[in-house]
Amino acid sequence: MNVKIIFKTCLVVAFSAVIASCSNKDDYKDNSRATGWSLDGREGGLKYQTDYKGQETGPGLVFIEGGTFTMGKVQDDVMHDWNNTPTQQHVQSFYMDETEVTNRMYLQYLDWLKYTFPPTEEKYKNIYTGALPDTLVWRNRLGYNETMTNNYLRHPAYQNYPVVGVNWIQATEFSKWRTERVNELILEQKGYTARGARFDADASSTFNTETYINAPTLVYGGNDEITRGGKASDRREKENTPRTKDGSGEAKNLYVQRKDGVLLPEYRLPTEAEWEYAALGLSSIREYNKYRGRKKYPWDGQYTRNGSRKTRGDQLANFKQGDGDYGGIAGWSDDGADITAEIKSYQPNDFGLYDMAGNVAEWVADVYRPIIDDEYNDFNYYRGNVYTKNAINPDGTVKVVTADSVVFDTLSNGSVVARALPGEIVKENVTTEDTYLRTQFTESDNRDFRDGDKQSSRYFREDKDDPMYNSPQHSVTAVKDSTGAVSLDRQYDTNNNRTTLIDNEVRVYKGGSWRDRAYWLDPAQRRYFPQDMATDYIGFRNAMSRVGSKSQKGKTAR
């Protein structure tokens, strides 16, 4: 054979191989990098999400790109609390509410509970009443505040004001409810569930995201017509694999799974590290000294008044100016408010977040301890992990709370709250068998880890059970009399040897409020409050974890 022909043939083969290599190199979008199998669900294979565009921003949230920062106070600690020593921390990207949760947002939650679990029925009464904010927090022995007591939560004049009187447990339950309602709407809009089903839900047919993922046939009380998308699933009857149609008429898997990337992660309270990082708003700060923690407030500068020409002298947040001065002189108010202010009354910080200083202080997720243990962890720091698992029935299915199996807890202040709502999966603590040979955790409850557990106490090597934090141990139990009436037996701890108020039911709250002086506007400040108590100056906002890339711009250029 002619040498030239052989050379040309080899060149063509090599060029074809390069073309084939290039086509396969396109991130293997349509076929598996591992097996070469199709990923589009054809040819009898499973379908995978290959064109995921990134996490969508949930309602009310703004994106916070993560990074490293100095957590804690680098200014003078004039209060000598010694509970905010500066540490270097790294926070992953996440989302946070643009504003504090408002009265109108919380009223929507209350109205949904009232409609779904009518308080007129005895077995549901405590579900609704347990979620009600404590409106009596406005009362003062030597002050007339009945107008706020009667009107602040429900009057439309205050609908866009931050909700207060909500304890940490109630804020957490609101976050769970918000998660379910957002994901429920997403499934309806994408044609996976019947349109309008969310308006017809009752106590036996509520939606829960985790239940939908783990046992979709049990969602909506097992009503298959709803989870199949109603009448849009005619084609599914003729197929072996559960399928339905979306609006375009294209067949798709009946039930959404995590691998589809449709459902959003949970709304939750932000961790203390996330809240402080977001409040500082370091996105536009590049100077080395500010990056190292020299930024005092969510805005630039060392002062609480605006320095720009048009608004010079205006206060940048809603806080207490001094004794008897909550808003300034009539006709020329310093901050435009005496109690709380309407959301977005002041300029946002560099992340686009409003009222990260002033207005109301905010609950965060963490259990309070005086020290941030950065020697053990400096990545997504959080104290409060209690690891659980799904409870499983004898037949292997997950155990779901029904309308007749709701369990209620009585809090230390006498309030009665539902441990889980109907439709949720029953949770139980992980056991030593579950953690066997694990190195990163060995038990379910880690709130005391290295600060409150036996190993961290002075009596670790001794035969004593004295706790590290010797806090009061109040007890409240529900007692039924012979007629079936329920009363509360309150046993208050009167032990004079108690030395602290710190325990595992005390949570951190951050930021200054309308009741606080400017000192507390520093994002590094941290205080604590019992998780089942509420005030007129603590509210909250939600956060959501980001899955995938650190930046919304996609992959970082190398």
Coordinates of C-alpha atoms in Angstrom, one line a residue, residues 76-508:
D76 CA -12.7 47.2 73.4
D77 CA -14.9 44.8 75.5
V78 CA -16.2 47.5 77.8
M79 CA -18.8 45.2 79.3
H80 CA -16.1 42.6 80.1
D81 CA -18.4 39.8 79.0
W82 CA -15.4 37.8 77.6
N83 CA -17.8 35.8 75.5
N84 CA -16.9 37.1 72.0
T85 CA -13.2 36.6 71.7
P86 CA -12.2 37.1 68.1
T87 CA -11.6 33.9 66.1
Q88 CA -11.0 33.2 62.4
Q89 CA -13.9 31.4 60.8
H90 CA -15.1 30.3 57.4
V91 CA -18.7 30.2 56.4
Q92 CA -20.1 28.5 53.3
S93 CA -22.4 30.4 50.9
F94 CA -26.0 30.6 52.0
Y95 CA -29.2 32.6 51.6
M96 CA -30.8 34.9 54.2
D97 CA -34.0 36.8 54.5
E98 CA -33.8 40.3 53.1
T99 CA -35.8 41.5 56.1
E100 CA -36.9 40.3 59.5
V101 CA -40.0 38.1 59.5
T102 CA -43.0 40.4 59.7
N103 CA -46.3 40.3 61.5
R104 CA -48.1 39.6 58.1
M105 CA -45.8 36.7 57.4
Y106 CA -46.4 35.2 60.8
L107 CA -50.1 35.8 60.6
Q108 CA -50.2 33.7 57.4
Y109 CA -48.7 30.9 59.4
L110 CA -51.2 31.3 62.2
D111 CA -54.1 31.4 59.8
W112 CA -52.9 28.2 58.0
L113 CA -52.7 26.4 61.4
K114 CA -56.1 27.7 62.4
Y115 CA -57.7 26.5 59.1
T116 CA -55.8 23.2 59.0
F117 CA -56.0 22.3 62.7
P118 CA -59.2 24.0 64.0
P119 CA -58.6 25.0 67.6
T120 CA -62.2 24.3 68.3
E121 CA -61.4 20.6 68.3
E122 CA -59.8 19.7 71.6
K123 CA -57.0 17.5 70.1
Y124 CA -55.8 20.4 67.9
K125 CA -56.3 23.3 70.3
N126 CA -52.7 23.4 71.4
I127 CA -51.3 23.3 67.9
Y128 CA -52.7 26.7 67.2
T129 CA -52.3 28.2 70.7
G130 CA -48.8 27.0 71.0
A131 CA -47.8 29.0 68.0
L132 CA -49.4 32.3 69.1
P133 CA -46.9 35.1 70.0
D134 CA -47.0 36.4 73.5
T135 CA -48.6 39.8 73.0
L136 CA -48.3 40.6 76.7
V137 CA -44.5 41.2 76.3
W138 CA -45.4 44.9 75.6
R139 CA -46.7 45.4 79.1
N140 CA -44.6 47.3 81.7
R141 CA -45.4 47.9 85.3
L142 CA -44.8 51.6 85.0
G143 CA -45.7 52.2 81.4
Y144 CA -48.9 52.4 79.3
N145 CA -48.4 50.0 76.3
E146 CA -51.8 48.5 75.9
T147 CA -52.1 49.9 72.4
M148 CA -49.2 47.6 71.3
T149 CA -50.6 44.7 73.4
N150 CA -53.9 44.9 71.6
N151 CA -52.9 45.9 68.1
Y152 CA -49.2 45.3 67.2
L153 CA -49.6 41.7 65.9
R154 CA -52.8 42.0 63.9
H155 CA -53.6 45.6 63.1
P156 CA -52.7 46.4 59.4
A157 CA -50.8 49.5 60.5
Y158 CA -48.1 47.1 61.8
Q159 CA -48.4 44.4 59.1
N160 CA -44.8 45.1 57.8
Y161 CA -43.3 45.5 61.2
P162 CA -41.1 42.7 62.6
V163 CA -42.9 40.1 64.6
V164 CA -42.0 40.0 68.3
G165 CA -43.2 38.0 71.3
V166 CA -42.0 34.8 69.5
N167 CA -39.8 32.5 71.3
W168 CA -37.0 30.4 69.8
I169 CA -39.1 27.2 69.5
Q170 CA -41.9 29.1 67.7
A171 CA -39.4 30.7 65.3
T172 CA -38.1 27.2 64.5
E173 CA -41.6 25.8 63.9
F174 CA -42.4 28.8 61.6
S175 CA -39.2 27.9 59.6
K176 CA -40.4 24.3 59.1
W177 CA -43.9 25.5 58.0
R178 CA -42.3 27.9 55.5
T179 CA -40.2 25.1 54.0
E180 CA -43.3 23.0 53.4
R181 CA -45.4 25.7 51.9
V182 CA -42.6 26.9 49.5
N183 CA -41.8 23.3 48.3
E184 CA -45.5 22.5 48.0
L185 CA -46.0 25.4 45.7
I186 CA -43.0 24.5 43.6
L187 CA -44.3 20.9 43.0
E188 CA -47.8 22.3 42.1
Q189 CA -46.3 24.9 39.6
K190 CA -44.2 22.2 37.9
G191 CA -47.1 19.9 37.5
Y192 CA -46.1 17.2 40.0
T193 CA -49.1 17.6 42.3
A194 CA -52.7 18.6 41.7
R195 CA -53.3 22.3 41.3
G196 CA -54.9 23.9 44.3
A197 CA -54.4 20.9 46.7
R198 CA -52.7 23.2 49.2
F199 CA -55.9 25.1 49.8
D200 CA -57.9 21.9 50.5
A201 CA -55.5 20.4 53.0
D202 CA -56.8 19.4 56.4
A203 CA -55.2 17.7 59.5
S204 CA -55.1 14.3 57.7
S205 CA -53.7 15.6 54.4
T206 CA -50.8 18.0 55.0
F207 CA -47.7 18.2 52.9
N208 CA -44.2 17.6 54.3
T209 CA -41.0 17.7 52.2
E210 CA -39.1 14.9 53.9
T211 CA -42.2 12.7 53.9
Y212 CA -42.6 13.4 50.1
I213 CA -39.0 12.4 49.5
N214 CA -38.9 9.3 51.7
A215 CA -42.5 8.0 51.3
P216 CA -44.4 10.0 48.6
T217 CA -47.4 7.7 48.7
L218 CA -48.0 8.8 52.3
V219 CA -48.1 12.6 51.5
Y220 CA -51.5 14.3 51.6
G221 CA -52.8 11.5 53.7
G222 CA -52.1 8.9 51.0
N223 CA -54.3 10.6 48.4
D224 CA -52.7 9.4 45.2
E225 CA -54.8 11.7 43.0
I226 CA -53.0 14.7 44.5
T227 CA -49.5 13.4 44.4
R228 CA -50.0 12.1 40.9
G229 CA -50.9 15.6 39.7
G230 CA -54.7 14.9 39.4
K231 CA -56.1 14.3 35.9
A232 CA -52.7 15.1 34.3
S233 CA -51.5 11.5 35.0
D234 CA -53.6 9.5 32.5
R235 CA -50.5 8.2 30.7
R236 CA -49.1 6.8 33.9
E237 CA -51.8 4.2 34.1
K238 CA -50.4 2.5 31.0
E239 CA -46.8 2.4 32.1
N240 CA -44.9 0.2 34.5
T241 CA -42.9 3.0 36.0
P242 CA -44.9 5.7 37.8
R243 CA -45.0 8.7 35.5
T244 CA -47.1 11.7 34.8
K245 CA -47.2 14.7 32.5
D246 CA -46.2 18.3 33.1
G247 CA -47.6 21.2 31.3
S248 CA -45.6 20.5 28.1
G249 CA -47.1 17.0 27.8
E250 CA -43.7 15.4 28.2
A251 CA -43.7 12.3 30.3
K252 CA -41.6 12.5 33.5
N253 CA -41.1 10.7 36.8
L254 CA -44.1 10.9 38.9
Y255 CA -42.4 11.7 42.2
V256 CA -39.6 14.3 42.5
Q257 CA -36.4 13.0 44.2
R258 CA -33.4 14.9 45.5
K259 CA -31.5 14.0 42.4
D260 CA -33.9 16.1 40.3
G261 CA -32.9 19.3 42.0
V262 CA -36.4 20.7 42.1
L263 CA -37.1 21.0 45.9
L264 CA -35.3 23.7 47.9
P265 CA -33.4 23.0 51.1
E266 CA -35.1 23.9 54.4
Y267 CA -35.7 27.3 55.7
R268 CA -34.1 27.5 59.2
L269 CA -32.7 29.9 61.7
P270 CA -29.2 31.1 60.7
T271 CA -26.3 29.9 62.8
E272 CA -24.5 32.6 64.8
A273 CA -21.5 32.5 62.5
E274 CA -23.8 33.0 59.4
W275 CA -25.7 35.8 61.1
E276 CA -22.6 37.7 62.1
Y277 CA -20.9 37.2 58.7
A278 CA -24.0 38.4 56.9
A279 CA -24.5 41.4 59.2
L280 CA -20.9 42.6 58.7
G281 CA -21.5 42.7 54.9
L282 CA -17.8 42.4 53.9
S283 CA -18.6 41.8 50.2
S284 CA -17.4 45.3 49.2
I285 CA -14.6 45.6 51.7
R286 CA -11.1 45.0 50.5
E287 CA -8.9 46.9 52.9
Y288 CA -6.9 44.5 55.0
N289 CA -7.7 46.1 58.3
K290 CA -11.4 45.8 57.7
Y291 CA -11.2 42.2 56.6
R292 CA -9.3 41.5 59.8
G293 CA -12.4 42.6 61.8
R294 CA -12.1 46.4 62.1
K295 CA -15.6 46.9 60.7
K296 CA -17.8 48.1 63.7
Y297 CA -21.3 48.1 62.2
P298 CA -23.1 46.6 59.2
W299 CA -22.4 49.9 57.4
D300 CA -19.0 51.5 56.8
G301 CA -17.5 53.9 59.3
Q302 CA -17.4 54.2 63.1
Y303 CA -20.6 56.3 63.6
T304 CA -24.3 55.7 63.7
R305 CA -25.2 58.8 61.7
N306 CA -25.2 59.2 57.9
G307 CA -22.4 61.2 56.4
S308 CA -23.7 61.6 52.9
R309 CA -24.6 65.1 51.7
K310 CA -28.3 64.6 51.2
T311 CA -29.1 62.7 54.4
R312 CA -26.2 63.9 56.6
G313 CA -27.0 63.4 60.3
D314 CA -29.8 60.9 59.9
Q315 CA -29.5 57.8 62.0
L316 CA -28.6 54.6 60.1
A317 CA -30.6 52.3 62.4
N318 CA -33.4 52.2 64.9
F319 CA -32.0 52.1 68.5
K320 CA -32.2 53.8 71.8
Q321 CA -30.3 57.1 71.7
G322 CA -30.1 57.6 75.5
D323 CA -32.2 57.7 78.6
G324 CA -35.8 58.5 77.7
D325 CA -34.8 59.0 74.0
Y326 CA -36.1 56.3 71.7
G327 CA -36.7 58.4 68.6
G328 CA -35.6 62.0 69.0
I329 CA -37.3 65.3 69.2
A330 CA -40.8 65.6 67.7
G331 CA -40.8 67.1 64.2
W332 CA -37.3 66.1 63.6
S333 CA -37.0 62.4 64.6
D334 CA -33.4 61.0 64.8
D335 CA -34.4 57.5 63.6
G336 CA -38.0 57.8 62.6
A337 CA -39.3 55.3 65.2
D338 CA -40.0 54.9 68.9
I339 CA -40.7 51.2 69.1
T340 CA -39.9 48.9 66.1
A341 CA -39.9 50.4 62.6
E342 CA -41.4 49.2 59.4
I343 CA -39.0 46.9 57.4
K344 CA -36.8 48.6 54.8
S345 CA -36.9 51.9 56.7
Y346 CA -33.1 52.2 56.6
Q347 CA -30.5 51.4 54.0
P348 CA -29.4 47.8 53.5
N349 CA -25.8 46.6 54.1
D350 CA -23.5 45.5 51.3
F351 CA -25.2 42.1 51.0
G352 CA -28.6 43.8 50.6
L353 CA -29.9 42.9 54.1
Y354 CA -32.0 45.3 56.0
D355 CA -32.0 46.0 59.8
M356 CA -29.0 43.8 60.7
A357 CA -28.5 46.4 63.4
G358 CA -31.3 47.9 65.4
N359 CA -35.1 47.5 65.1
V360 CA -35.2 44.0 66.7
A361 CA -32.6 41.7 67.9
E362 CA -32.8 38.2 66.3
W363 CA -32.8 34.6 67.3
V364 CA -30.1 32.4 65.9
A365 CA -29.8 28.6 66.0
D366 CA -27.0 28.2 68.4
V367 CA -27.1 27.0 72.0
Y368 CA -25.2 29.6 74.1
R369 CA -21.8 28.9 75.5
P370 CA -19.3 31.7 76.6
I371 CA -16.6 30.4 74.3
I372 CA -16.5 29.7 70.5
D373 CA -14.4 26.5 70.3
D374 CA -12.4 27.3 67.2
E375 CA -9.6 24.9 68.2
Y376 CA -12.0 22.1 67.4
N377 CA -13.8 23.6 64.4
D378 CA -13.4 26.7 62.3
F379 CA -15.7 25.8 59.4
N380 CA -19.5 26.5 59.5
Y381 CA -19.3 26.7 63.3
Y382 CA -22.5 25.8 65.1
R383 CA -23.3 24.5 68.6
G384 CA -26.6 22.7 68.9
N385 CA -26.4 19.5 66.8
V386 CA -28.9 16.8 68.0
Y387 CA -28.7 14.1 65.4
T388 CA -31.9 12.0 64.7
K389 CA -33.1 9.4 62.2
N390 CA -36.4 8.4 60.7
A391 CA -38.5 6.1 62.9
I392 CA -39.3 2.9 61.0
N393 CA -42.4 0.7 61.3
P394 CA -42.1 -3.1 61.6
D395 CA -42.9 -3.5 57.9
G396 CA -40.0 -1.3 56.9
T397 CA -41.9 1.9 56.0
V398 CA -41.3 5.2 57.7
K399 CA -43.5 6.2 60.6
V400 CA -45.6 9.3 59.9
V401 CA -47.4 11.4 62.4
T402 CA -51.1 11.2 62.0
A403 CA -53.9 13.5 63.1
D404 CA -54.5 11.2 66.1
S405 CA -50.9 10.6 67.1
V406 CA -49.6 14.2 67.7
V407 CA -47.3 14.3 70.8
F408 CA -47.2 17.5 72.8
D409 CA -44.4 18.9 75.0
T410 CA -45.0 21.1 78.0
L411 CA -42.3 23.8 78.2
S412 CA -40.7 25.2 81.3
N413 CA -43.0 28.2 81.2
G414 CA -46.1 26.1 81.0
S415 CA -46.7 26.5 77.2
V416 CA -47.8 23.4 75.3
V417 CA -46.4 22.8 71.8
A418 CA -46.7 20.0 69.3
R419 CA -43.5 18.0 68.9
A420 CA -44.3 17.3 65.3
L421 CA -47.4 18.1 63.1
P422 CA -49.4 15.5 61.2
G423 CA -47.7 14.5 57.9
E424 CA -44.2 14.8 59.4
I425 CA -41.9 11.8 59.8
V426 CA -41.5 10.7 63.4
K427 CA -37.9 11.2 64.5
E428 CA -35.8 9.3 67.0
N429 CA -32.3 9.8 68.4
V430 CA -29.4 7.9 66.8
T431 CA -28.0 5.2 69.0
T432 CA -24.5 3.9 69.8
E433 CA -25.1 1.2 67.2
D434 CA -25.6 3.9 64.6
T435 CA -22.4 5.6 65.6
Y436 CA -20.3 2.5 65.9
L437 CA -16.7 3.1 64.7
R438 CA -17.6 6.7 63.7
T439 CA -14.9 9.3 64.4
Q440 CA -16.7 12.6 63.8
F441 CA -19.5 12.0 66.3
T442 CA -20.5 9.3 68.8
E443 CA -23.9 10.3 70.2
S444 CA -27.1 12.0 69.3
D445 CA -27.0 15.1 71.5
N446 CA -23.9 17.2 71.0
R447 CA -24.9 20.4 72.6
D448 CA -22.6 19.9 75.5
F449 CA -19.6 18.7 73.5
R450 CA -16.3 20.0 75.0
D451 CA -18.3 22.6 77.0
G452 CA -20.7 21.1 79.5
D453 CA -20.3 17.3 79.1
K454 CA -18.6 15.1 81.6
Q455 CA -15.3 15.1 79.8
S456 CA -15.1 18.9 79.9
S457 CA -15.9 19.2 83.6
R458 CA -13.6 19.5 86.5
Y459 CA -14.9 16.2 87.9
F460 CA -14.1 14.1 84.8
R461 CA -11.7 11.8 86.7
E462 CA -13.8 11.8 89.9
D463 CA -16.9 9.8 90.9
K464 CA -19.2 12.8 90.7
D465 CA -22.1 13.8 88.5
D466 CA -22.0 17.5 89.1
P467 CA -22.7 19.3 85.8
M468 CA -20.3 21.9 84.5
Y469 CA -23.1 24.4 84.2
N470 CA -25.2 24.2 87.4
S471 CA -28.4 25.9 86.2
P472 CA -31.9 25.8 87.7
Q473 CA -33.9 22.8 86.9
H474 CA -37.6 23.8 86.7
S475 CA -40.3 21.2 86.1
V476 CA -43.7 21.6 84.6
T477 CA -46.0 18.6 84.0
A478 CA -49.6 18.3 82.9
V479 CA -51.8 16.6 85.4
K480 CA -55.3 15.2 84.8
D481 CA -57.9 15.2 87.6
S482 CA -60.8 12.7 88.1
T483 CA -63.0 14.7 85.7
G484 CA -60.3 14.7 82.9
A485 CA -59.5 18.3 83.3
V486 CA -55.8 19.2 82.7
S487 CA -53.9 21.4 85.0
L488 CA -50.2 22.3 85.2
D489 CA -48.0 21.3 88.1
R490 CA -45.2 23.8 88.3
Q491 CA -42.2 22.9 90.4
Y492 CA -39.7 25.8 90.6
D493 CA -36.1 25.1 91.5
T494 CA -35.4 26.9 94.7
N495 CA -31.9 25.5 95.2
N496 CA -29.6 28.3 96.4
N497 CA -26.5 26.5 95.1
R498 CA -27.3 27.2 91.5
T499 CA -24.5 29.3 89.9
T500 CA -25.6 30.0 86.3
L501 CA -28.5 30.4 83.9
I502 CA -26.7 28.6 81.1
D503 CA -28.0 25.2 80.0
N504 CA -28.9 23.5 76.7
E505 CA -32.3 25.3 76.5
V506 CA -30.6 28.7 76.3
R507 CA -30.1 30.2 72.8
V508 CA -28.1 33.0 71.4

